[in-house]
Each structure stands twice: as C-alpha cells, then as structure tokens.
Coordinates of C-alpha atoms and ligand atoms in Angstrom, one line a residue:
X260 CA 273.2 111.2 89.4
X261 CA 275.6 112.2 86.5
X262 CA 276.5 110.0 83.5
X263 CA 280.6 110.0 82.9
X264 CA 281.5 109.0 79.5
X265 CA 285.8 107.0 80.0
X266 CA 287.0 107.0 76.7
X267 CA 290.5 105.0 77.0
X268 CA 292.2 102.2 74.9
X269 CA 293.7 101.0 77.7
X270 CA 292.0 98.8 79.9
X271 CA 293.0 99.4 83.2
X272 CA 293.0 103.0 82.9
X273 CA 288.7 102.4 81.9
X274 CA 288.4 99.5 84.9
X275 CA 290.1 102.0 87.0
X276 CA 288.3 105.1 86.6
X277 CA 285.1 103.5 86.8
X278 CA 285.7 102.6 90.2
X279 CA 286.8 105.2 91.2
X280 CA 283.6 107.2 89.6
X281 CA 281.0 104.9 90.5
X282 CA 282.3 104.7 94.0
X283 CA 281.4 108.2 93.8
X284 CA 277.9 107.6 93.3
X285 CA 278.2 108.4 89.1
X286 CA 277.0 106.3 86.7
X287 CA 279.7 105.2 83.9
X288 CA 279.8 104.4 80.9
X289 CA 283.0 103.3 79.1
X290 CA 284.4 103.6 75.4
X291 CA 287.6 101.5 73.9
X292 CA 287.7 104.0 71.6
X293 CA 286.4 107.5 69.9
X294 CA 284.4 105.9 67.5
X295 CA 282.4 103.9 70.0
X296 CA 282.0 106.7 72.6
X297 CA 280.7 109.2 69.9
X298 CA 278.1 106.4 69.3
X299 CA 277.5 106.5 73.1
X300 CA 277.0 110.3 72.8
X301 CA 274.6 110.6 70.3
X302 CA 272.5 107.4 72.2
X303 CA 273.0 108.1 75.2
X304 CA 272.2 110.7 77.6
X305 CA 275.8 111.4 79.0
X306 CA 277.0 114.5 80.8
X307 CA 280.3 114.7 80.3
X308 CA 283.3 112.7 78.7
X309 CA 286.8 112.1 79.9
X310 CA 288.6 111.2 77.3
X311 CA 292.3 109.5 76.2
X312 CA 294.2 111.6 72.8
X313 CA 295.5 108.6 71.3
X314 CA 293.2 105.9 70.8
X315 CA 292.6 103.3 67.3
X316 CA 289.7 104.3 65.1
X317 CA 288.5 107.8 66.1
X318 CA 291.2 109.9 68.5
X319 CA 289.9 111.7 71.6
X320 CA 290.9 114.7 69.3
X321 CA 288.6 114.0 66.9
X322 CA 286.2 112.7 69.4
X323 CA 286.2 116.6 70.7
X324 CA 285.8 118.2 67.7
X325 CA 282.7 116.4 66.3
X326 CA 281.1 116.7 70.2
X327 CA 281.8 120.4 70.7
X328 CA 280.6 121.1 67.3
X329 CA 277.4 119.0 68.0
X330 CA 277.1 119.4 71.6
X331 CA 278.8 122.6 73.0
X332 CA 277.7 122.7 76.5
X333 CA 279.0 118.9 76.8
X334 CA 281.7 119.2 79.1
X335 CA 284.7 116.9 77.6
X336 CA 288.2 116.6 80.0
X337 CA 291.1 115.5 78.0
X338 CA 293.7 112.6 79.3
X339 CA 297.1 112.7 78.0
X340 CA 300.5 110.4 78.2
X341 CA 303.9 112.2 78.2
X342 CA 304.9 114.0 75.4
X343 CA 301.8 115.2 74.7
X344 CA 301.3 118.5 76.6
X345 CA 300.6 120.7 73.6
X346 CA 298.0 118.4 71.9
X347 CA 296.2 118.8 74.9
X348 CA 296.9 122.5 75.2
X349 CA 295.4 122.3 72.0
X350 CA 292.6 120.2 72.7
X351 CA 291.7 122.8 75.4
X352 CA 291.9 125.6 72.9
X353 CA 289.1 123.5 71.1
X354 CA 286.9 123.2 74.1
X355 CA 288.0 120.6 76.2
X356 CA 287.2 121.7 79.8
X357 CA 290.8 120.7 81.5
X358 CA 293.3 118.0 80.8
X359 CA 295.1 115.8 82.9
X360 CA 298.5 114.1 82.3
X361 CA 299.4 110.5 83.3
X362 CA 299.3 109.4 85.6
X363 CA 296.4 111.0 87.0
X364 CA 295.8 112.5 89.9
X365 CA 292.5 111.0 91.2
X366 CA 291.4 113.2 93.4
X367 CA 292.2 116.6 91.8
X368 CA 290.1 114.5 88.5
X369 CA 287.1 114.0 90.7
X370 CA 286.8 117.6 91.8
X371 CA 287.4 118.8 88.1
X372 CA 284.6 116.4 86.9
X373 CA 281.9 117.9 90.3
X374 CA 283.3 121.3 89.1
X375 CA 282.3 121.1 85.2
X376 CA 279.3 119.7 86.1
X377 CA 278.3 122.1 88.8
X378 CA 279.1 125.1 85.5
X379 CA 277.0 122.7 83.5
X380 CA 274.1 122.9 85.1
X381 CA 274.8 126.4 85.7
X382 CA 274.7 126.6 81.6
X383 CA 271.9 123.9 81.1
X384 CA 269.8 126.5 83.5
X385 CA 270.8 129.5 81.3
X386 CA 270.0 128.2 78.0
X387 CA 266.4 127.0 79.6
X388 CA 266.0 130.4 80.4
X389 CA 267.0 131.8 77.3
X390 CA 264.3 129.8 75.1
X391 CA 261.5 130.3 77.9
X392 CA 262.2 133.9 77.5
X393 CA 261.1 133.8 73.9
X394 CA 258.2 131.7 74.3
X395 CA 257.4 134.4 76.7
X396 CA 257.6 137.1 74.4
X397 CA 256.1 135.3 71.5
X398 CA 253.2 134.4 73.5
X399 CA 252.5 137.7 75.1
X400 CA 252.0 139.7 71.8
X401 CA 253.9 142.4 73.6
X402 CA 257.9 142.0 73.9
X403 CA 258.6 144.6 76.3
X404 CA 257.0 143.1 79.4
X405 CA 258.6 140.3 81.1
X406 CA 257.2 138.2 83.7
X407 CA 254.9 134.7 84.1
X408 CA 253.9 135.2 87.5
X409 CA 250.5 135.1 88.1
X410 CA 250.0 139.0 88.8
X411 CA 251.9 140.1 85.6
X412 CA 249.6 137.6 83.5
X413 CA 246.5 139.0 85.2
X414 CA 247.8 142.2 84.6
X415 CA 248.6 141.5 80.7
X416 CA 245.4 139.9 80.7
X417 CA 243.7 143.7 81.5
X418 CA 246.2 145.3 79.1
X419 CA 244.8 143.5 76.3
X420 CA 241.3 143.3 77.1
X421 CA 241.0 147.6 77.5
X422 CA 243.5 148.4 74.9
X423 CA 241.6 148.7 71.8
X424 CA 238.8 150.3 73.7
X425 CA 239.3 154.6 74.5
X426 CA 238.4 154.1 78.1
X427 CA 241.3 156.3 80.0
X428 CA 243.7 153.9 82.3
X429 CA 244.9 155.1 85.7
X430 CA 248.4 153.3 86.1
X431 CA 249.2 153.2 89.8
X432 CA 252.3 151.6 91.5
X433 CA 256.0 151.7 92.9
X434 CA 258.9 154.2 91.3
X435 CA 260.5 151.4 89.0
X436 CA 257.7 148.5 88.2
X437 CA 256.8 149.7 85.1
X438 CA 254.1 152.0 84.4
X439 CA 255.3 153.7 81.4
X440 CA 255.9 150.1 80.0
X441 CA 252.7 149.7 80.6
X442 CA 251.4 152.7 78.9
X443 CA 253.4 151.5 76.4
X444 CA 251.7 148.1 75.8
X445 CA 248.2 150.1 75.9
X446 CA 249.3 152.6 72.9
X447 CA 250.9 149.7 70.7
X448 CA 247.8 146.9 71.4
X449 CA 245.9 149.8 70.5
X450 CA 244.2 150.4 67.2
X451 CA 245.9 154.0 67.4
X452 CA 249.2 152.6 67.5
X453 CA 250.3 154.1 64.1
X454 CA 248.8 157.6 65.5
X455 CA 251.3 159.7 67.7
X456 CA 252.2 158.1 71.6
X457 CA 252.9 161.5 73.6
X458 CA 254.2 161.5 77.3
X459 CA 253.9 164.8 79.5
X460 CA 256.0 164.2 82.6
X461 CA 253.6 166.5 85.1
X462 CA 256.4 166.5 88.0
X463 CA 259.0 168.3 86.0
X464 CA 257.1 171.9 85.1
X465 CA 256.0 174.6 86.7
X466 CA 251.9 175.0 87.2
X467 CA 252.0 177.7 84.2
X468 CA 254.7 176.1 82.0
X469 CA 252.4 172.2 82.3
X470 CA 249.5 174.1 81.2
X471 CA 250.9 175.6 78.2
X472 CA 252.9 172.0 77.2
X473 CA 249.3 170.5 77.5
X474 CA 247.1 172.6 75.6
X475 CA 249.5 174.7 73.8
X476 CA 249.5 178.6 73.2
X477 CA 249.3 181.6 71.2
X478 CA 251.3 183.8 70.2
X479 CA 251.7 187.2 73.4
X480 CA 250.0 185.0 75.3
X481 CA 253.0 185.3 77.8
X482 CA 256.2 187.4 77.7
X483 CA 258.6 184.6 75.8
X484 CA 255.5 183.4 73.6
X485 CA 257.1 184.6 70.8
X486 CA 255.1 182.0 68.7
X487 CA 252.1 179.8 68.7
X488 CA 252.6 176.5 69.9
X489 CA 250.4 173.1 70.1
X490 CA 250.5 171.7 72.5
X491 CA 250.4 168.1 73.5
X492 CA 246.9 167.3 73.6
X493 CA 246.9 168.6 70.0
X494 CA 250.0 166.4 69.2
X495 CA 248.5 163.5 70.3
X496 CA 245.1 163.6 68.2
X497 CA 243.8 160.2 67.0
X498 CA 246.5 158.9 69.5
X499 CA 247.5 158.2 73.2
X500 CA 248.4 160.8 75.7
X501 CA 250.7 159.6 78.8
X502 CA 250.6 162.0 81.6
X503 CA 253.0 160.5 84.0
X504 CA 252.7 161.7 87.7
X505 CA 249.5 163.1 87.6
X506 CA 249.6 163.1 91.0
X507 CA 251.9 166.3 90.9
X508 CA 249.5 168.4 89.4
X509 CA 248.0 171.4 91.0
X510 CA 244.7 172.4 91.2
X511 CA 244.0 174.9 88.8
X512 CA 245.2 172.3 86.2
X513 CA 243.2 169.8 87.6
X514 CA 240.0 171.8 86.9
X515 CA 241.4 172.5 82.9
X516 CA 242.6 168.6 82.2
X517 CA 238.8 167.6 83.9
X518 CA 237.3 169.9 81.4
X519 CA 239.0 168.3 77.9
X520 CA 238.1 164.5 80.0
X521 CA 234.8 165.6 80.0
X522 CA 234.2 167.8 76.5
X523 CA 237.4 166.1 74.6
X524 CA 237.8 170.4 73.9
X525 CA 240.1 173.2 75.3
X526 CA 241.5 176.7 73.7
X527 CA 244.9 177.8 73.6
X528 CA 246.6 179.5 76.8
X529 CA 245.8 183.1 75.4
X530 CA 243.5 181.7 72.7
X531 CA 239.7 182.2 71.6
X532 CA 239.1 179.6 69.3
X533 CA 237.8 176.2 70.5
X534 CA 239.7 173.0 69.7
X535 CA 238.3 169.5 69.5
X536 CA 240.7 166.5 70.1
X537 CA 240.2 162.9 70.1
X538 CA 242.7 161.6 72.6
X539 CA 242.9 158.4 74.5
X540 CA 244.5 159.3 78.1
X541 CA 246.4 157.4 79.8
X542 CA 247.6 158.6 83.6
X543 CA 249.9 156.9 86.2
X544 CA 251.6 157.8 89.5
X545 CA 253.2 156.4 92.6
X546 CA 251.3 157.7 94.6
X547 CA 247.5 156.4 96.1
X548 CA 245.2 158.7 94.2
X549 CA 242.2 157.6 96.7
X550 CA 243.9 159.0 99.3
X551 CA 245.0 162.3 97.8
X552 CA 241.5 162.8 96.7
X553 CA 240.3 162.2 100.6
X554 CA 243.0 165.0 101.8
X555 CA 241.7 166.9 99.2
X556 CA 245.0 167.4 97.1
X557 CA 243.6 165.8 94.2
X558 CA 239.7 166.5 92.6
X559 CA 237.1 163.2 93.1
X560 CA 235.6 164.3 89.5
X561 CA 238.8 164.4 88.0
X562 CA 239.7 161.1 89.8
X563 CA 237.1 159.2 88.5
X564 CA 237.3 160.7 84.6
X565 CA 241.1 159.7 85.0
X566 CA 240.2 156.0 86.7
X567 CA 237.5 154.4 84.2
X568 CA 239.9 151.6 84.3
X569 CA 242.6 151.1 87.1
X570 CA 245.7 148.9 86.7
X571 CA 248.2 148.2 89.8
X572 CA 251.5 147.5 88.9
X573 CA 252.7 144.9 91.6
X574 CA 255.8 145.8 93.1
X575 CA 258.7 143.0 92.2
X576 CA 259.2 141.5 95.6
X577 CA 255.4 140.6 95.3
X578 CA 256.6 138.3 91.8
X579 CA 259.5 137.2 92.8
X580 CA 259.2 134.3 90.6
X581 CA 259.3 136.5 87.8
X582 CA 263.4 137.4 89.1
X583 CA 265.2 134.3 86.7
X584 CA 263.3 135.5 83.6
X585 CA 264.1 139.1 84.3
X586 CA 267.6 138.4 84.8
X587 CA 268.2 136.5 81.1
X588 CA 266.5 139.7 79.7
X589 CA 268.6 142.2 80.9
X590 CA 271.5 139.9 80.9
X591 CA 270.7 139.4 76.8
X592 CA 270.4 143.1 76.2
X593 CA 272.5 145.0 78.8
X594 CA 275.5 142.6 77.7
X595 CA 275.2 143.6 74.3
X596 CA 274.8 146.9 75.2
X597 CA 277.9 147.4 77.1
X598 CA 280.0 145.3 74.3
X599 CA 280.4 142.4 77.0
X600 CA 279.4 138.2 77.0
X601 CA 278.0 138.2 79.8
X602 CA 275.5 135.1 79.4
X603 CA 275.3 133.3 83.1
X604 CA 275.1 134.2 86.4
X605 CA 276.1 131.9 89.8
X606 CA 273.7 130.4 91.8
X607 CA 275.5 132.2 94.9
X608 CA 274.8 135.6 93.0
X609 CA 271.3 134.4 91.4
X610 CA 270.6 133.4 95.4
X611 CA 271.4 137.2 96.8
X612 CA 269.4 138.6 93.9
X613 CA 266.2 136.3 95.1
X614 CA 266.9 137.7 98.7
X615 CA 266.9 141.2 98.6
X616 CA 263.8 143.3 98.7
X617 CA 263.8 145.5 95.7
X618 CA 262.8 148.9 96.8
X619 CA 263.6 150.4 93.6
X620 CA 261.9 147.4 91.9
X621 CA 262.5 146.6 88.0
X622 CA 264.7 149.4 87.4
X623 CA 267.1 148.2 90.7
X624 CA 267.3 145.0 89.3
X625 CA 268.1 146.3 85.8
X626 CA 270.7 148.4 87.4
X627 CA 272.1 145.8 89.3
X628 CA 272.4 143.3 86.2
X629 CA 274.2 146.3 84.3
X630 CA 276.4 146.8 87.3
X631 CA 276.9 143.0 87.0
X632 CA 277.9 142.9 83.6
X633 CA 280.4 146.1 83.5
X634 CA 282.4 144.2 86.6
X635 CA 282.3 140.9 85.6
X636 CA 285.2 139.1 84.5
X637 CA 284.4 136.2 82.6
X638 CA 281.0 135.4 80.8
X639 CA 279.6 134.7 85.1
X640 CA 278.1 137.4 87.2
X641 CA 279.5 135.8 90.5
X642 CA 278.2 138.2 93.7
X643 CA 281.4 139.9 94.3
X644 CA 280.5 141.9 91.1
X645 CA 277.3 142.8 92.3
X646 CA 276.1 146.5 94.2
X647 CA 276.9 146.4 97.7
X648 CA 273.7 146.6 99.3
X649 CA 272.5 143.3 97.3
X650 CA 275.9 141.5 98.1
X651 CA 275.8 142.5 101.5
X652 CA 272.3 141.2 102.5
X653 CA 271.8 139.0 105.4
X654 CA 270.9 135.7 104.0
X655 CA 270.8 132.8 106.0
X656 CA 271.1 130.5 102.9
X657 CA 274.2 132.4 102.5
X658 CA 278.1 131.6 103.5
X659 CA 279.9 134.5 104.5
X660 CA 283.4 134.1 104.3
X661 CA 286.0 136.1 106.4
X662 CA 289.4 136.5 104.3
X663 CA 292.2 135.6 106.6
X664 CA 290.1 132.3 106.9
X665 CA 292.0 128.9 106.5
X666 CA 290.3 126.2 103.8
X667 CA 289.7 123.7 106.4
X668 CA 287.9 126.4 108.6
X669 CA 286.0 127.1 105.2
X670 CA 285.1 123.5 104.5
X671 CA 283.7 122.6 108.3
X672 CA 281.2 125.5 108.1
X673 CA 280.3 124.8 104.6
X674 CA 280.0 120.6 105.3
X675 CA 278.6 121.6 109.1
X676 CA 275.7 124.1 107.0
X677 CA 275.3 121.9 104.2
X678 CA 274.0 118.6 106.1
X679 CA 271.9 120.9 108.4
X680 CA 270.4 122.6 105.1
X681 CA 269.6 118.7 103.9
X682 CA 268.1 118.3 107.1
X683 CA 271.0 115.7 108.6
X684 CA 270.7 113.7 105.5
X685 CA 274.3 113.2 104.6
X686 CA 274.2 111.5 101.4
X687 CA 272.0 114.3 99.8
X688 CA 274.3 116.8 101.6
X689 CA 277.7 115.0 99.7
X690 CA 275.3 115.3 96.5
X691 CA 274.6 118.8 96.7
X692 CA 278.7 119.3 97.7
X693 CA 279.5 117.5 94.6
X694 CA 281.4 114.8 96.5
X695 CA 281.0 110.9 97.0
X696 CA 279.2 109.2 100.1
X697 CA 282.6 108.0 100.9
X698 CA 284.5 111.3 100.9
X699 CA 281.9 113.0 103.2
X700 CA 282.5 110.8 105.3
X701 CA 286.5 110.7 105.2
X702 CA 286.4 114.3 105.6
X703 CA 284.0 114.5 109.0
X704 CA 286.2 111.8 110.7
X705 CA 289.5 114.2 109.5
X706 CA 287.8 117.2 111.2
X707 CA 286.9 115.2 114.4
X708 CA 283.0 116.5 113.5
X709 CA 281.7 112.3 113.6
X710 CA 282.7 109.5 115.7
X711 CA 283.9 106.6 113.4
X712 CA 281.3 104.4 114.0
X713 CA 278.8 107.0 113.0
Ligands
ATP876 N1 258.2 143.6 83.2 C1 259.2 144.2 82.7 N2 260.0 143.6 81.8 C2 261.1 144.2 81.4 N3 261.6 145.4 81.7 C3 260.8 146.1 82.6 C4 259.6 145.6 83.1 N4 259.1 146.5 84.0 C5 260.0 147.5 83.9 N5 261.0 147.3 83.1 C6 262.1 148.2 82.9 O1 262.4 148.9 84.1 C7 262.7 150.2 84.0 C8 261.7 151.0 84.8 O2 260.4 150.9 84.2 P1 259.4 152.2 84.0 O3 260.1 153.4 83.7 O4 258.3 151.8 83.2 O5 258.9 152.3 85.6 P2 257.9 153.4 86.2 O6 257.0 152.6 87.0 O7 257.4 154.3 85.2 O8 258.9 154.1 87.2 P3 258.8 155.6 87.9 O9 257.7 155.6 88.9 O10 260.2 155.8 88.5 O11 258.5 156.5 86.7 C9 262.6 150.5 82.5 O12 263.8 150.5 81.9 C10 261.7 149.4 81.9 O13 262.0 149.1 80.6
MG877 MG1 257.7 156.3 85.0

C-alpha cells in the first residue's frame, strides 16, 4: 500500500489525518514541520505529501519547491487555513497537485489522494517505459526497430547474423509490420551502408515502365526515351537494392531480374553493351511466394535466387507484448511531430489498444497513436480520443458507460465488475478501486448489494 507523507504543525490536524489514512489501509508517516518531512523525503520511500503552508522551520511552500524540483512526479496536496487562498493558488502553480482549505473535507481529500496516486503510477509506468525504450535501442545496434518480444529478437538476431554477408533476403509478411524497416536494418548493418540504399516499388509500374526503372535505357529505345537513363540496378552498385512487392511482377520481368541474380549482368532496354553490377538484393512482399510459385504466377528459379535467406515479419497481434514499448515510441516522436506533449496514455485506453487485433499492424498502431495525440487534450491519451474501431471493441475487461446514466448506477456496475474481476476478494477489489476496506463496505450496504452481516 501507499506511503502518505502529513506535514502539519498542528497536532490534531497530523493525529487526525492519520486515522483517517491508515483506516484506509495507507501507511503514514507524519512531519511537525517542512524541514523534518523533506528529511523524510529524501529517506524514505514516500508517495505523496499533504502538506500545511504555514509551518516553523521550513514552510510547506518551501517544502514544494525543493520536492518538485528534486522529485517531480512526487505528487504533493497543499492544506491551507483562511486567508490564504492565493498562496495556495500559487502553490498549485508550482506543482502542487490540489489544495484543500480548512477545514477539510475528508472524504473529497481521500479521493484526491487515490486519484493522484492512480496518475502517479500512471506516470511512474511512463517514465519506465521511456528509459526501457532506450536501453532497447542502445542494445539493439539498430534504432529503428522496436520490440523485445521473443520473435522480434529472433528476428533481429537473423538481421544481424546475414547482414554483412551478400546473400539476397526474401522479406515476407503482413501490409504494415515492417519489411522495408527491415530492409533497412540489412543495408545499414551492412558493410555497404555508405554505398547507395535504392527501393523499386514493383506494384506501382507498368510491366514495360519496371523494366526500364530496373535496368535503365538508351536513348530511342522507346518513343519518350529522349535520353539514356541508368537504371536502378546501376544506381545501386556496391549497394543494396530493395524491390518491394516482388510479388507484383510479371513474367517476362521475372525471367530478366533471374538473369542479373544469376550473372550479376544485364544491358540497357534498347542497349548492346553488357553491364556488370555488384548489387546485394533485397526482396519482400505480402504475399506467400510458395504458393504463387505452385499456381505458377511466380518462377521456382527465381524464387529460390530471391530466397537464399527468408525472414517473416510476425504480424503484431502475434507480439503483443511488444504494444507498451511501441506506444512510448510513437508517443515520443509523433508528439513532437505534431507540436503536442503528449507523454502518457490511460490504462483504460492502453487496455483497448492491447485488445484489438491489428489488421493493419505497426502502421495501424502508429496511426492510431497520431490520431491519439492530435485529439488529445491534455498530456493523456484517454480512449475517447482514440479511432473508432479501437474504442469501440468489445472488451470484456472493459466498462461501457451509457450517457444518460446516473453515478450510482455507474458505481454498482463498476464495484459489482470489480470484486468479480478480483475473483470475490473484496479487499483487493477496494484496493484496485482506490478506496479503504471500510468504504467498500459502506458503499455495498448503501446499494442494498450485501447483507450487513456480510
Ligand atoms: N518494429 C518497429 N518499430 C518501430 N516502428 C515500426 C516497426 N515496424 C514498423 N514500424 C513503422 O510502421 C510503419 C510501417 O512499416 P513498413 O512500411 O516497414 O511496413 P511494410 O511491412 O513495408 O508495409 P507494406 O506491406 O504496407 O509495405 C513505418 O512507419 C515503420 O517505420
Ligand atoms: Mg512496405
């Protein structure tokens, strides 16, 4: 349970909150003055501070300053006596979480004090995130790819091993999970890296208009060659070719790309002379390139020139465990790139992005997050701002909530769900509500849902 720091000179105020906190189930610790509490803070492990303004020694303005400088994610909630409404105004424009004026009202304290530490831990998560992300990246040798699940660290582990070698790569796997990343990693682990990277997207040209973007051609070859042109297996010598959706390509082609596999030389559409290239090629599709080659859509020789090694980007509902790391990333780069701080997410919206299924894979999740970030209106993704079909999945974790509902009907359903989700177990269900043993309890014998000697 939660450490609660009560900074107050008066007694009875400190006796009496503690009480009322450790009836709660917290544990409390308190502080006769700022001086004495920052000592506490920097020994102790607390998790947040409720503190008086006017106090001998150190203030509780003080108190804030040197604890928000030191520890910003320290939630501190500021207690005030008349007359002092704009201090505390002011303490809250220095990062206290709330303030409360005396004399207090308990119960709207207590749900402050569940709520700041709910956000903290919301926070606490982030910022775990954050660093793993760069141990990631720092460990992987290549930034781009995120992802510790076990299939992306096999797959990185095949990256690296074939990189420096000139042995062509088939890429295979789902629109969005990555392949031209991939292809990527492969030209910059490579000892070519410094040596041209050049991508031919084999989907977007006619069968006559591919073959002169691949192997170039000379002047009158065609009407409209008005001039000789390399093409891009000559651009790419002493470097990395990417044909992307090789699977597109028609059979005539086929038969020309198979002979440069096979001879590493080709001439010029309307050309004589023979040109030798050294090019590493590197191919990927979406589509099962075994199976095109049994319908006889795609050649067997060309397959198996194109597939000396074969890597299988897993689809991301396959590495689902890669999701939180995926999120900080495009939460740390699509926030800055739409001039937002967006740096968090909720666990109700971090929840629907688990559930769904990812279709569109990697770049459905980055879309999302950017969708996430431009509708946001604080530094939070909460799930309203999210795309409709991830919001709107069924998810049995999940509590729908009908507007036009009253809060009680709200609070049955969620206390009702909650204790089943614990398994009956009420005193981890008032944990995971954020509320005391006691108030559970108060609040099932209020909505008739226990018998009183329960
Ligand atoms: N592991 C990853 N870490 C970070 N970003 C990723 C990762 N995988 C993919 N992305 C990002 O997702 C988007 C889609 O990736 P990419 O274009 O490589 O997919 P693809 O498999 O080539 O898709 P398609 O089949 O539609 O061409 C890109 O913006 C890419 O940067
Ligand atoms: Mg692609």
């Amino acid at each position: 349970m939660a450490t609660i720091l009560i900074a107050d000179d008066e007694k009875n105020i400190r006796s009496g909150l503690q009480i009322a906190f450790e009836d709660e189930g917290y544990d409390v610790l308190t502080a006769e003055n700022g001086e004495i509490a920052w000592k506490l803070i920097n020994t102790t492990s607390v998790d947040l501070v409720i503190t008086d303004i006017r106090m001998p020694v150190m203030t509780g303005l003080d108190l804030l300053e040197k604890s928000s400088s030191a520890y910003p994610l320290l939630p501190i909630i500021v207690l005030t006596g008349h007359g002092t409404i704009e201090t505390a105004v002011q303490a809250c424009k220095n990062g206290a979480a709330d303030f409360f004026t005396k004399p207090i009202d308990l119960d709207h304290l207590l749900l402050t004090v569940s709520k700041c530490l709910a956000n903290r831990k919301v926070l606490d998560e982030n910022k775990r995130l954050t660093e793993e992300l760069e141990k990631v990246k720092r460990e992987s040798g290549y930034k781009k790819i995120i992802g510790q699940s076990e299939k992306v660290s096999r797959m990185m582990g095949v990256i690296k091993q074939v990189a420096s070698t000139n042995a062509n790569v088939l890429i295979q796997g789902e629109s969005g999970v990555g392949k031209e990343l991939v292809a990527d990693a492969l030209h910059n682990l490579s000892l070519r890296k410094d040596k041209p990277f050049i991508k031919v997207n084999c989907a977007s040209l006619t069968p006559t208009l591919l073959e002169s973007e691949l192997f170039g051609h000379e002047k009158g070859a065609f009407t409209g060659a008005i001039a000789r042109k390399k093409g891009r297996f000559e651009l790419a010598d002493g470097g990395t070719l990417f044909l992307d959706e090789i699977g597109e390509i028609d059979l005539s082609t086929q038969v020309k790309l198979l002979r440069v596999l096979q001879e590493r030389q080709f001439e010029r559409v309307g050309g004589e002379e023979t040109l030798t290239v050294d090019v590493r090629v590197v191919a990927a599709t979406n589509r099962n390139l075994a199976e095109e080659v049994k319908k006889g859509n795609f050649r067997e020789d060309l397959y198996f020139r194109l597939n000396v090694v074969h890597i299988e980007v897993p689809p991301l509902r396959e590495r689902k465990e890669d999701i939180p790391l995926l999120i900080s990333h495009f939460l740390e780069t699509l926030s800055s790139k739409n001039n937002r701080k967006v740096d968090s997410i909720s666990a109700q919206a971090r929840k629907a992005l688990f559930a769904y299924s990812w279709p569109g894979n990697i770049r459905e999740l980055q879309n999302a997050i950017e969708a996430g970030v431009v509708m946001c209106h604080g530094r939070t993704i909460e799930l309203e701002d999210l795309p409709e079909q991830i919001k709107s999945i069924d998810n049995e974790d999940m509590l729908s909530v009908k507007l036009g509902s009253s809060l009680e009907e709200v609070e049955k359903e969620l206390i009702t769900r909650t204790i089943s989700f614990c398994g009956g177990n009420k005193t981890k269900a008032a944990t995971v509500l954020g509320i005391g043993r006691k108030t559970l309890h108060r609040k099932l014998l209020e909505y008739n849902m226990e018998r009183d000697d329960d």
